Coordinates of C-alpha atoms and ligand atoms in Angstrom, one line a residue:
M26 CA 105.1 145.6 100.3
R27 CA 105.3 142.2 100.2
S28 CA 101.4 141.9 99.5
F29 CA 98.6 144.1 100.7
I30 CA 95.7 141.4 100.9
D31 CA 97.7 139.4 103.5
N32 CA 99.5 142.3 105.0
V33 CA 95.9 143.8 105.8
D34 CA 94.2 140.2 106.0
F35 CA 92.0 141.8 103.7
F36 CA 89.7 138.1 103.4
K37 CA 89.5 138.2 107.2
G38 CA 90.7 134.2 107.1
N39 CA 88.0 133.5 104.3
D40 CA 89.3 131.7 101.5
P41 CA 89.7 133.9 98.4
E42 CA 88.9 131.0 96.3
K43 CA 86.1 129.6 98.1
I44 CA 84.6 133.0 97.9
A45 CA 85.6 133.2 93.9
E46 CA 84.1 129.9 94.0
K47 CA 80.8 130.6 95.7
Y48 CA 80.0 133.7 93.8
G49 CA 81.7 133.7 90.8
T50 CA 84.4 136.0 89.1
P51 CA 84.7 138.9 88.2
L52 CA 83.8 139.6 91.8
Y53 CA 84.4 143.1 93.8
V54 CA 85.0 142.3 97.2
Y55 CA 85.2 144.9 100.0
N56 CA 86.5 144.6 103.6
E57 CA 84.2 146.9 105.6
D58 CA 86.8 147.8 108.9
I59 CA 89.4 149.7 105.7
I60 CA 86.1 151.8 104.5
R61 CA 84.9 152.3 107.8
D62 CA 88.2 153.4 108.8
R63 CA 89.1 155.8 106.0
M64 CA 85.2 157.0 106.3
T65 CA 86.6 158.0 109.9
K66 CA 89.5 159.5 109.2
A67 CA 88.4 161.5 106.5
A68 CA 85.3 162.7 108.7
N69 CA 88.2 163.7 111.1
V70 CA 90.2 166.6 109.2
I71 CA 89.1 169.2 111.1
T72 CA 88.1 169.1 114.4
K73 CA 88.6 172.5 115.6
Y74 CA 85.5 174.2 113.7
P75 CA 82.2 173.0 112.8
Y76 CA 83.3 170.6 110.1
K77 CA 81.5 167.8 108.0
A78 CA 83.1 165.5 105.4
N79 CA 80.6 164.8 102.4
Y80 CA 81.3 161.1 101.5
S81 CA 80.9 161.4 97.2
C82 CA 78.7 158.6 96.6
K83 CA 79.9 158.6 92.9
T84 CA 82.8 156.7 93.9
N85 CA 80.6 153.5 95.2
T86 CA 77.1 153.8 95.8
N87 CA 76.4 150.1 96.8
L88 CA 73.9 150.6 99.3
E89 CA 75.9 148.8 102.0
I90 CA 79.1 151.1 101.9
L91 CA 76.0 154.3 102.1
K92 CA 75.1 152.8 105.1
I93 CA 78.6 152.0 106.5
A94 CA 79.0 156.3 105.9
L95 CA 75.6 156.5 107.7
S96 CA 76.7 154.9 110.9
V97 CA 80.4 156.7 110.9
G98 CA 78.5 160.3 110.3
V99 CA 80.0 161.5 107.5
N100 CA 77.5 163.3 105.0
A101 CA 77.5 163.0 101.2
D102 CA 77.4 164.7 98.0
A103 CA 75.1 163.6 94.9
M104 CA 76.0 164.2 91.5
S105 CA 72.3 162.9 89.9
E106 CA 68.8 162.0 90.9
G107 CA 70.0 158.7 91.2
E108 CA 72.8 159.2 93.7
I109 CA 70.0 161.1 95.7
R110 CA 67.7 158.1 95.0
M111 CA 70.5 156.1 96.6
L112 CA 71.0 158.0 99.8
L113 CA 67.6 158.0 100.3
K114 CA 67.1 154.4 100.2
A115 CA 70.2 154.1 102.3
G116 CA 68.4 156.1 105.3
F117 CA 70.3 159.8 104.6
S118 CA 67.9 162.1 105.6
P119 CA 67.9 165.3 102.9
D120 CA 69.7 167.7 105.2
R121 CA 72.4 165.0 105.0
I122 CA 73.0 165.5 101.3
F123 CA 74.1 168.2 99.0
Y124 CA 73.5 167.8 95.4
V125 CA 76.5 169.2 93.1
C126 CA 74.8 168.7 89.8
N127 CA 75.8 169.9 86.5
N128 CA 74.2 170.7 83.4
V129 CA 70.7 169.4 85.1
S130 CA 67.1 169.8 83.5
A131 CA 64.5 171.6 85.6
Q132 CA 62.7 168.6 86.2
E133 CA 66.3 166.8 88.4
M134 CA 66.8 170.1 90.0
K135 CA 63.0 169.8 91.1
Y136 CA 63.2 166.2 92.1
A137 CA 66.3 167.4 95.0
L138 CA 63.7 170.4 96.0
D139 CA 61.0 168.6 96.2
N140 CA 63.1 166.5 98.9
G141 CA 64.4 169.5 100.5
I142 CA 67.9 168.7 99.2
Q143 CA 70.3 171.6 99.6
V144 CA 71.7 172.3 95.6
S145 CA 74.5 173.7 94.0
L146 CA 74.4 175.5 90.5
D147 CA 77.3 175.4 88.8
S148 CA 77.0 178.0 86.0
L149 CA 74.9 181.0 86.0
D150 CA 72.2 179.2 83.5
Q151 CA 71.5 176.7 86.2
L152 CA 71.2 179.6 88.6
R153 CA 68.2 181.3 86.4
L154 CA 66.8 177.8 86.2
F155 CA 67.2 177.4 89.6
G156 CA 65.3 181.0 90.3
E157 CA 62.8 180.5 87.8
I158 CA 61.5 176.9 89.9
N159 CA 62.3 178.6 93.7
R160 CA 62.1 181.9 93.4
G161 CA 62.8 183.2 96.9
G162 CA 65.0 180.2 97.9
S163 CA 68.5 178.9 98.8
C164 CA 71.5 177.6 97.1
A165 CA 75.2 177.2 96.6
V166 CA 77.1 178.0 93.9
R167 CA 80.3 176.4 92.7
I168 CA 83.1 178.2 92.3
N169 CA 85.9 177.6 89.9
P170 CA 89.1 178.7 91.8
G171 CA 91.1 178.9 88.7
V172 CA 93.7 176.0 90.2
G173 CA 93.2 172.3 89.2
A174 CA 94.7 168.9 90.0
G175 CA 94.4 165.5 89.6
H176 CA 96.0 161.8 88.1
H177 CA 95.0 162.7 84.6
E178 CA 93.9 165.6 82.7
K179 CA 89.8 163.8 82.8
V180 CA 89.6 164.0 86.6
V181 CA 91.0 168.2 86.3
T182 CA 87.9 169.5 87.4
A183 CA 88.9 173.4 88.1
G184 CA 91.3 175.8 85.9
K185 CA 91.2 177.1 82.6
K186 CA 90.5 173.9 80.7
T187 CA 87.0 172.3 82.1
K188 CA 83.2 172.8 82.1
F189 CA 83.0 172.7 85.7
G190 CA 82.1 175.9 88.0
I191 CA 81.7 179.6 87.4
A192 CA 84.9 181.5 86.9
E193 CA 85.9 184.2 89.4
E194 CA 85.7 187.2 86.6
D195 CA 81.3 186.3 87.1
I196 CA 81.1 186.2 90.8
D197 CA 79.6 189.8 90.6
R198 CA 76.6 188.3 87.8
I199 CA 76.3 185.3 90.6
F200 CA 74.9 188.4 92.8
D201 CA 73.0 190.2 89.9
V202 CA 71.1 186.8 89.3
A203 CA 70.4 185.9 93.0
G204 CA 68.9 189.6 93.4
E205 CA 66.7 188.9 90.1
Y206 CA 64.9 186.0 91.5
D207 CA 65.6 186.7 95.5
L208 CA 68.2 183.7 96.1
K209 CA 69.9 183.3 99.6
I210 CA 73.6 182.3 98.3
A211 CA 74.0 180.3 101.9
G212 CA 77.0 178.4 100.4
I213 CA 80.2 178.1 97.7
N214 CA 81.8 175.4 96.8
Q215 CA 84.5 173.9 94.8
H216 CA 86.4 171.0 93.6
V217 CA 89.8 170.8 92.1
G218 CA 90.5 167.4 91.4
S219 CA 90.8 163.9 92.1
Q220 CA 93.6 161.9 93.2
F221 CA 96.7 164.1 94.7
L222 CA 99.0 162.6 97.2
D223 CA 100.7 165.9 97.3
P224 CA 98.5 168.3 99.0
S225 CA 99.5 171.9 97.7
P226 CA 97.2 172.6 94.9
F227 CA 94.3 171.5 97.2
L228 CA 95.5 173.9 99.6
A229 CA 96.2 176.4 97.3
A230 CA 93.1 176.2 96.2
V231 CA 91.4 176.6 99.8
D232 CA 93.2 180.0 99.8
N233 CA 91.8 180.9 96.6
L234 CA 88.2 180.0 97.7
L235 CA 88.7 181.6 101.2
R236 CA 89.8 184.7 99.3
I237 CA 86.9 184.6 97.1
A238 CA 84.7 183.7 99.9
M239 CA 85.1 187.1 101.7
K240 CA 83.1 188.4 98.8
F241 CA 79.6 186.6 99.9
K242 CA 78.0 187.9 102.9
K243 CA 76.7 185.6 105.6
L244 CA 78.0 182.5 104.3
E245 CA 76.6 179.4 106.2
F246 CA 78.8 177.0 104.4
I247 CA 82.3 176.4 102.4
D248 CA 82.8 173.5 100.9
F249 CA 86.3 172.8 99.4
G250 CA 85.8 169.4 97.2
G251 CA 87.4 166.1 97.4
G252 CA 90.4 164.7 95.5
Y253 CA 92.5 162.9 98.5
G254 CA 94.7 160.5 96.9
I255 CA 95.5 156.9 98.0
P256 CA 99.1 155.2 97.0
Y257 CA 98.1 153.4 94.0
H258 CA 101.8 151.8 94.0
K259 CA 101.5 150.8 97.3
L260 CA 103.4 147.3 96.4
D261 CA 105.8 149.7 95.3
D262 CA 105.5 151.0 99.0
E263 CA 103.9 154.3 98.3
Q264 CA 103.1 156.1 101.0
E265 CA 99.8 157.3 102.3
F266 CA 98.0 160.5 102.0
D267 CA 99.6 162.5 105.0
M268 CA 96.2 163.3 106.8
E269 CA 97.8 164.7 109.5
H270 CA 99.9 167.3 108.0
F271 CA 97.4 168.1 105.6
S272 CA 94.7 168.7 108.6
K273 CA 97.3 171.1 110.4
E274 CA 97.9 173.0 107.3
F275 CA 94.1 172.8 106.2
T276 CA 93.4 173.9 109.6
E277 CA 95.7 177.0 109.9
K278 CA 94.3 178.6 106.4
L279 CA 90.9 178.4 108.3
D280 CA 92.0 180.3 111.3
R281 CA 93.1 182.9 109.3
F282 CA 89.7 183.0 107.4
V283 CA 87.8 182.7 110.7
N284 CA 89.3 185.9 111.9
E285 CA 89.1 188.2 108.9
Y286 CA 85.6 186.6 108.2
G287 CA 83.7 187.6 111.6
S288 CA 81.6 184.6 111.2
N289 CA 82.3 181.1 111.5
P290 CA 80.8 179.1 108.5
L291 CA 80.3 175.2 108.1
F292 CA 83.3 173.9 106.7
K293 CA 83.0 170.9 104.2
S294 CA 84.7 168.3 102.5
E295 CA 83.6 165.8 99.6
P296 CA 86.4 163.0 99.8
G297 CA 85.4 160.2 97.5
R298 CA 88.5 157.7 96.7
Y299 CA 89.9 158.2 100.0
C300 CA 87.2 156.5 101.6
V301 CA 86.6 153.4 99.4
A302 CA 89.5 152.6 97.2
E303 CA 91.7 150.7 99.4
G304 CA 88.7 148.8 100.5
G305 CA 87.8 147.4 97.7
V306 CA 89.3 144.6 95.4
I307 CA 88.4 142.6 92.5
L308 CA 88.5 139.2 92.0
G309 CA 89.1 138.0 88.7
R310 CA 89.9 134.1 86.7
V311 CA 92.7 133.8 84.4
H312 CA 91.2 131.9 81.5
S313 CA 94.1 131.6 78.9
I314 CA 97.9 132.4 78.7
K315 CA 99.5 133.2 75.5
Q316 CA 103.0 134.7 73.5
N317 CA 101.7 137.0 70.8
S318 CA 105.2 138.1 68.8
G319 CA 106.9 138.1 72.1
I320 CA 104.1 139.3 74.5
K321 CA 103.2 137.4 76.7
Y322 CA 99.0 137.7 77.9
V323 CA 97.3 136.9 80.7
G324 CA 93.6 136.9 79.9
T325 CA 91.3 136.9 82.4
D326 CA 87.3 138.2 83.2
V327 CA 88.3 141.5 84.2
G328 CA 87.4 143.3 81.3
M329 CA 87.3 147.1 80.9
N330 CA 83.4 146.5 81.3
V331 CA 84.3 145.3 84.9
L332 CA 87.0 147.6 85.9
V333 CA 87.3 150.8 83.3
R334 CA 89.7 152.8 85.0
P335 CA 92.9 151.2 83.4
S336 CA 91.7 151.8 79.8
M337 CA 90.2 155.4 80.3
Y338 CA 93.0 156.9 82.1
D339 CA 95.6 154.5 81.8
S340 CA 95.5 154.0 85.7
W341 CA 97.9 152.2 87.8
H342 CA 96.3 149.2 90.3
D343 CA 98.3 146.6 91.6
I344 CA 97.8 143.2 90.9
E345 CA 98.2 140.1 93.3
V346 CA 98.3 137.0 92.1
L347 CA 96.4 133.7 93.9
S348 CA 97.4 130.4 93.4
N349 CA 94.5 128.0 95.5
G350 CA 93.7 130.5 97.6
K351 CA 97.2 131.7 98.6
V352 CA 99.2 134.8 97.4
V353 CA 101.5 133.9 95.2
D354 CA 105.1 135.5 96.7
R355 CA 106.2 138.3 94.7
T356 CA 109.8 138.6 96.4
E357 CA 110.7 134.6 96.8
G358 CA 109.6 133.2 93.2
K359 CA 110.1 134.0 89.7
M360 CA 108.9 137.3 88.2
E361 CA 107.8 137.8 84.4
K362 CA 106.7 140.4 82.4
V363 CA 103.2 139.9 81.1
T364 CA 100.3 142.1 80.1
V365 CA 97.5 141.5 81.5
C366 CA 93.6 141.3 79.8
G367 CA 90.3 140.7 79.6
N368 CA 87.6 139.4 77.9
I369 CA 86.3 142.8 75.9
C370 CA 86.5 143.1 71.8
E371 CA 88.9 146.1 72.2
S372 CA 92.6 146.1 72.2
G373 CA 92.5 148.7 74.8
D374 CA 91.1 145.9 76.9
V375 CA 94.2 145.7 79.0
L376 CA 94.6 145.9 82.7
C377 CA 98.2 146.5 83.0
K378 CA 101.0 146.1 80.1
D379 CA 104.4 144.9 80.7
R380 CA 104.0 144.8 84.5
E381 CA 106.4 142.3 86.3
L382 CA 104.3 139.6 88.4
P383 CA 104.8 136.4 89.3
I384 CA 104.5 133.2 87.1
I385 CA 100.6 133.0 86.5
K386 CA 99.0 129.6 85.8
D387 CA 96.0 129.2 83.9
N388 CA 92.7 128.7 86.4
D389 CA 94.7 131.2 88.9
L390 CA 93.1 134.4 90.6
I391 CA 93.9 137.6 89.7
C392 CA 93.2 140.0 92.6
V393 CA 93.2 143.7 91.2
L394 CA 93.8 146.4 94.4
D395 CA 92.1 149.3 95.3
A396 CA 89.2 148.9 93.0
G397 CA 86.8 150.1 95.2
A398 CA 86.5 153.8 94.3
Y399 CA 84.9 154.4 90.3
G400 CA 85.2 150.6 89.8
Y401 CA 81.6 149.5 90.1
S402 CA 80.3 152.5 89.9
M403 CA 81.5 152.8 86.4
C404 CA 81.4 149.7 84.9
S405 CA 79.5 148.5 82.5
S406 CA 77.3 146.0 79.7
Y407 CA 79.5 146.6 77.2
N408 CA 80.0 143.5 74.9
T409 CA 76.5 142.3 76.7
R410 CA 78.5 141.4 79.5
L411 CA 76.7 141.0 82.9
R412 CA 77.7 143.6 85.6
P413 CA 79.4 141.7 88.6
A414 CA 78.4 140.8 92.1
E415 CA 79.9 142.5 95.1
V416 CA 80.2 141.0 98.3
M417 CA 81.3 142.7 102.1
I418 CA 83.8 140.9 104.4
C419 CA 81.9 142.5 107.4
S420 CA 83.6 143.4 110.3
D421 CA 83.0 140.0 112.3
G422 CA 84.6 138.3 109.6
S423 CA 81.4 136.6 107.8
V424 CA 81.1 137.4 103.9
K425 CA 77.9 138.9 102.9
L426 CA 76.7 139.4 99.4
I427 CA 75.5 142.8 98.7
R428 CA 74.5 143.1 95.3
R429 CA 74.2 139.6 93.2
R430 CA 75.4 139.7 89.7
E431 CA 73.2 140.7 86.8
T432 CA 71.1 138.2 85.4
F433 CA 70.5 137.8 81.3
E434 CA 66.8 138.2 82.6
D435 CA 67.2 141.9 83.9
M436 CA 69.0 143.2 80.5
F437 CA 65.9 141.5 78.9
A438 CA 63.8 143.2 81.4
L439 CA 64.2 146.3 79.8
Y440 CA 62.5 145.5 76.7
E441 CA 59.2 144.2 78.3
Ligands
LLP507 N1 83.3 166.4 94.5 C1 83.0 166.8 93.3 C2 82.1 167.9 92.5 C3 83.4 165.6 92.4 O1 83.4 166.1 91.0 C4 84.2 164.6 92.8 C5 84.8 163.8 91.7 C6 84.6 164.3 93.8 C7 84.3 165.4 95.0 C8 85.6 163.4 94.8 O2 86.8 163.3 94.5 P1 87.7 162.3 94.7 O3 87.4 162.6 96.5 O4 87.0 161.0 94.8 O5 88.6 162.1 94.4 N2 86.7 158.4 87.7 C9 87.9 159.2 88.1 C10 87.4 160.1 89.4 C11 86.7 161.6 88.7 C12 86.1 162.1 89.6 C13 85.3 163.0 89.5 N3 84.8 164.2 90.6 C14 89.1 158.2 88.3 O6 88.4 156.3 88.0 O7 90.3 158.6 88.6

């Protein structure tokens, strides 16, 4: 693919250079149409049975994006009190929020309960704590299905080497604790990991969870978690996750289960990245170009504080180069190998290493693709840098500031 942003008209006719001048860089820019499209696809993975996709909002909790999720009709999962608060603020009713927590205090659990939000417990200790504060209540338990998957060991959330979920061998103890506190186990959930384009590990985990579900009586829901991947190498023509094929295989597994189980729990999933990653880019400014020991370094303002994924997981993000607001052609112009880095005081502050890119000039813009998921939500103020602004290219083509840039006053306010 020559250019993703031109192909999909990401900026909808707006000049990215003007957007960058108006709002400053680094800048997160989202495209409403793409986010709506992906959320709608995620919402319709299963159509034969009662099914609900929970948008996993840890990927991006910008209020405007949560409002898109709300209007598309997906529900949401939250991992913290902060995420619950954001979802409530966006207008999600408590019954549309699933709190999939991990190692939380009684106080945080109580916050969810007081707001009427369904909680999933991910250890026997947390189940006991839940029982202490909500005897006779209803909850879900997170099972570790013994199968994991993901783009990096740090994002594999099931299997033998992860802190998440209750192991299958402890299932009888779930029933013991539930009995002790008179708890109803209304649902079971899992999450195997993140960013797979090959659905096989997910489907294997579906089989596993459905087998485990047989041990639970009268489940109201079964939640299979998220993880659907996106093509981070789209400029090299990497293909999209094959939703249609996945959906067919997933449904066949549910067919077999429904026959055997005798009743029809609500099926759920928790896609995050798939919903928002491709709908977000980062515009960054090139401030310096130099050679160090034969390596050409392109210095930008997109530091690891703005996008941590490359330094944290060695993640690949395609980069397009914009000169005077126009994409510099990757197929016609000259290319050269460069290392693109940020402005943070760490050698690991590198967006990409030895990457073939069109010739970049000082003051050009770089456009980092697929930054809508785990981008802003993981950014920090390291080196006492300000968190960037976020703008939305709305469906009608207008450009809307959806979160202003942090200010030094915001930082100092914590000390007052
Ligand atoms: N449900 C649970 C319980 C999760 O822990 C996660 C992600 C999701 C759903 C959504 O997974 P997704 O559909 O987005 O793959 N920061 C890493 C990814 C960490 C994922 C953590 N859990 C990254 O930037 O790749």
